[in-house]
C-alpha positions as a printed Julia matrix, in Angstrom:
204×3 Matrix{Float64}:
  39.71   -3.96    2.14
  37.66   -1.37    0.26
  38.14    1.95    2.08
  35.84    3.88   -0.26
  32.85    1.78    0.8
  31.8     1.26   -2.83
  31.15   -2.46   -2.47
  29.15   -1.84    0.7
  27.02    0.71   -1.12
  26.44   -1.64   -4.04
  25.43   -4.46   -1.7
  22.99   -2.15    0.08
  21.47   -1.11   -3.24
  21.06   -4.76   -4.29
  19.3    -5.58   -1.02
  16.98   -2.59   -1.4
  16.13   -3.56   -4.98
  15.46   -7.14   -3.94
  13.14   -6.09   -1.09
  11.16   -3.67   -3.24
  11.07   -6.14   -6.13
   9.5    -8.8    -3.9
   6.93   -6.29   -2.65
   6.12   -5.21   -6.22
   5.61   -8.77   -7.5
   3.4    -9.83   -4.58
   1.26   -6.69   -4.64
   0.76   -6.82   -8.41
  -0.38  -10.44   -8.13
  -2.78   -9.69   -5.28
  -4.19   -6.7    -7.18
  -5.31   -9.02   -9.99
  -6.69  -11.57   -7.53
  -8.42   -8.89   -5.45
 -10.08   -7.14   -8.4
 -11.44  -10.42   -9.73
 -12.68  -11.5    -6.3
 -14.15   -8.05   -5.55
 -16.19   -8.09   -8.75
 -17.41  -11.65   -8.17
 -18.22  -10.95   -4.51
 -19.69   -7.49   -5.26
 -17.57   -6.14   -2.41
 -16.55   -2.48   -2.14
 -14.1    -3.36    0.63
 -12.33   -5.98   -1.51
 -12.17   -3.64   -4.49
 -10.79   -0.89   -2.25
  -8.17   -3.29   -0.92
  -7.26   -4.39   -4.47
  -6.92   -0.8    -5.68
  -4.71   -0.16   -2.68
  -2.53   -3.02   -3.96
  -2.38   -1.33   -7.38
  -1.3     1.95   -5.79
   1.33    0.05   -3.81
   2.61   -1.66   -6.94
   2.95    1.74   -8.61
   4.73    3.13   -5.57
   7.12    0.17   -5.43
   7.9     0.62   -9.12
   8.71    4.29   -8.46
  10.81    3.29   -5.45
  12.8     0.85   -7.6
  13.59    3.67  -10.01
  14.63    5.88   -7.08
  17.11    3.43   -5.53
  20.65    4.62   -6.16
  19.45    7.97   -7.52
  19.94   11.48   -6.13
  18.08   12.66   -3.02
  15.94   15.04   -5.09
  14.73   12.17   -7.29
  13.9    10.11   -4.2
  11.89   12.97   -2.72
   9.98   13.38   -5.97
   9.36    9.62   -6.06
   7.84    9.76   -2.59
   5.79   12.8    -3.62
   4.42   10.94   -6.65
   3.55    7.97   -4.43
   1.64   10.22   -2.05
  -0.36   11.81   -4.87
  -1.27    8.39   -6.29
  -2.41    7.22   -2.88
  -4.54   10.34   -2.37
  -6.29    9.84   -5.72
  -6.93    6.21   -4.78
  -8.48    7.18   -1.45
 -10.92    9.58   -3.1
 -11.85    6.95   -5.69
 -12.55    4.31   -3.04
 -14.84    6.64   -1.07
 -16.68    7.58   -4.27
 -17.23    3.91   -5.09
 -18.59    3.25   -1.6
 -21.15    6.03   -2.11
 -22.08    4.64   -5.53
 -22.6     1.14   -4.17
 -24.66    2.48   -1.28
 -27.03    4.03   -3.82
 -27.11    0.99   -6.11
 -27.49   -1.55   -3.29
 -26.64   -5.29   -3.25
 -25.23   -7.69   -0.68
 -21.62   -8.93   -1.08
 -20.45  -12.54   -0.7
 -18.99  -12.61    2.82
 -17.05  -15.86    2.55
 -15.24  -14.77   -0.62
 -14.38  -11.48    1.1
 -12.99  -13.31    4.12
 -10.87  -15.8     2.16
  -9.32  -13.23   -0.19
  -8.71  -10.74    2.64
  -6.99  -13.47    4.67
  -4.77  -14.34    1.71
  -3.95  -10.65    1.25
  -3.14  -10.34    4.96
  -0.65  -13.21    4.74
   0.99  -11.66    1.67
   1.18   -8.16    3.17
   2.5    -9.4     6.51
   5.3   -11.11    4.57
   6.04   -7.93    2.61
   6.0    -5.85    5.8
   8.64   -8.17    7.28
  10.8    -7.83    4.15
  10.53   -4.02    4.26
  10.91   -3.69    8.05
  14.65   -2.82    7.88
  13.76    0.24    5.77
  10.95    1.69    7.88
  13.27    4.42    9.14
  15.27    4.68    5.93
  15.23    7.17    3.07
  11.92    8.8     2.24
  11.12    6.67   -0.84
  11.76    3.44    1.1
   9.81    4.6     4.12
   6.92    5.43    1.8
   6.93    1.8     0.62
   6.82    0.58    4.23
   3.95    2.94    5.04
   1.99    1.59    2.07
   2.36   -1.97    3.31
   1.45   -1.05    6.89
  -1.75    0.5     5.56
  -2.45   -2.71    3.63
  -2.23   -4.88    6.73
  -4.69   -2.66    8.58
  -7.01   -2.64    5.54
  -6.89   -6.45    5.33
  -7.93   -6.75    8.98
 -10.78   -4.35    8.3
 -12.02   -6.37    5.33
 -11.92   -9.6     7.35
 -13.98   -7.93   10.1
 -16.46   -6.63    7.51
 -16.77  -10.08    5.97
 -17.61  -11.63    9.32
 -20.27   -8.96    9.91
 -21.72   -9.45    6.42
 -22.0   -13.19    7.08
 -23.53  -12.65   10.52
 -26.03   -9.93    9.56
 -26.73  -10.64    5.86
 -26.22   -6.93    5.27
 -23.92   -5.09    2.86
 -23.54   -2.1     5.16
 -20.38   -3.38    6.94
 -18.73   -3.84    3.53
 -19.53   -0.25    2.53
 -18.41    1.17    5.86
 -15.09   -0.65    5.78
 -14.55    0.28    2.13
 -15.08    3.96    2.96
 -12.88    3.62    6.07
 -10.08    2.16    3.95
 -10.43    5.14    1.64
 -10.13    7.58    4.55
  -7.14    5.71    5.98
  -5.48    5.75    2.57
  -5.93    9.53    2.47
  -4.31    9.77    5.91
  -1.32    7.72    4.73
  -1.04    9.87    1.59
  -0.94   12.99    3.76
   1.84   11.46    5.88
   3.95   10.62    2.84
   3.43   14.06    1.28
   4.34   15.73    4.57
   7.56   13.72    4.84
   8.47   14.56    1.24
   7.89   18.24    2.05
  10.04   17.99    5.19
  12.84   16.38    3.2
  12.64   19.22    0.68
  12.83   21.74    3.5
  15.94   20.02    4.84
  17.53   20.06    1.37
  16.89   23.78    0.9
  17.59   24.69    4.5
  14.03   25.98    4.92
């Protein structure tokens, strides 16, 4: 029997690395697929969703580095994730404005198919990360990212159905901008938690 709990800690670290590694691989793959599909479909919502996947992949990479490290490093990892997500949100909203000025109708069926595939992937990742949703700040940040993805995927599917039904690109732009705003909200939540953890560390 190992009274020091070393083996237990090592096993926990391996499980955390495996969960984040799966999330990283799936999100990186869907980022490539989403960007390609968004450009072909001329969809702001798909591009927003794909960029969200890129931000997630970056956050998961940071989380992998944080596993097994000191609490201060983990807090800084979560802080970096929140900043990345905030930048992404602003970029998505800016792109929605640009596309509104340029015009053009997206391909609704491509939007729907890719968003459905993304939803399946993100639902799987969310299940893998579920045990860590109340864990350390860097792991909770990863779970928050994936929860945002699932909501974004549902929004893109809804927009695709409206684009098909109305032959208008407005639903695509509205959902793309909404994803950007939601991403900013999630970034704020992560940054607030990182700040709270810092306050707990310093006793402030």
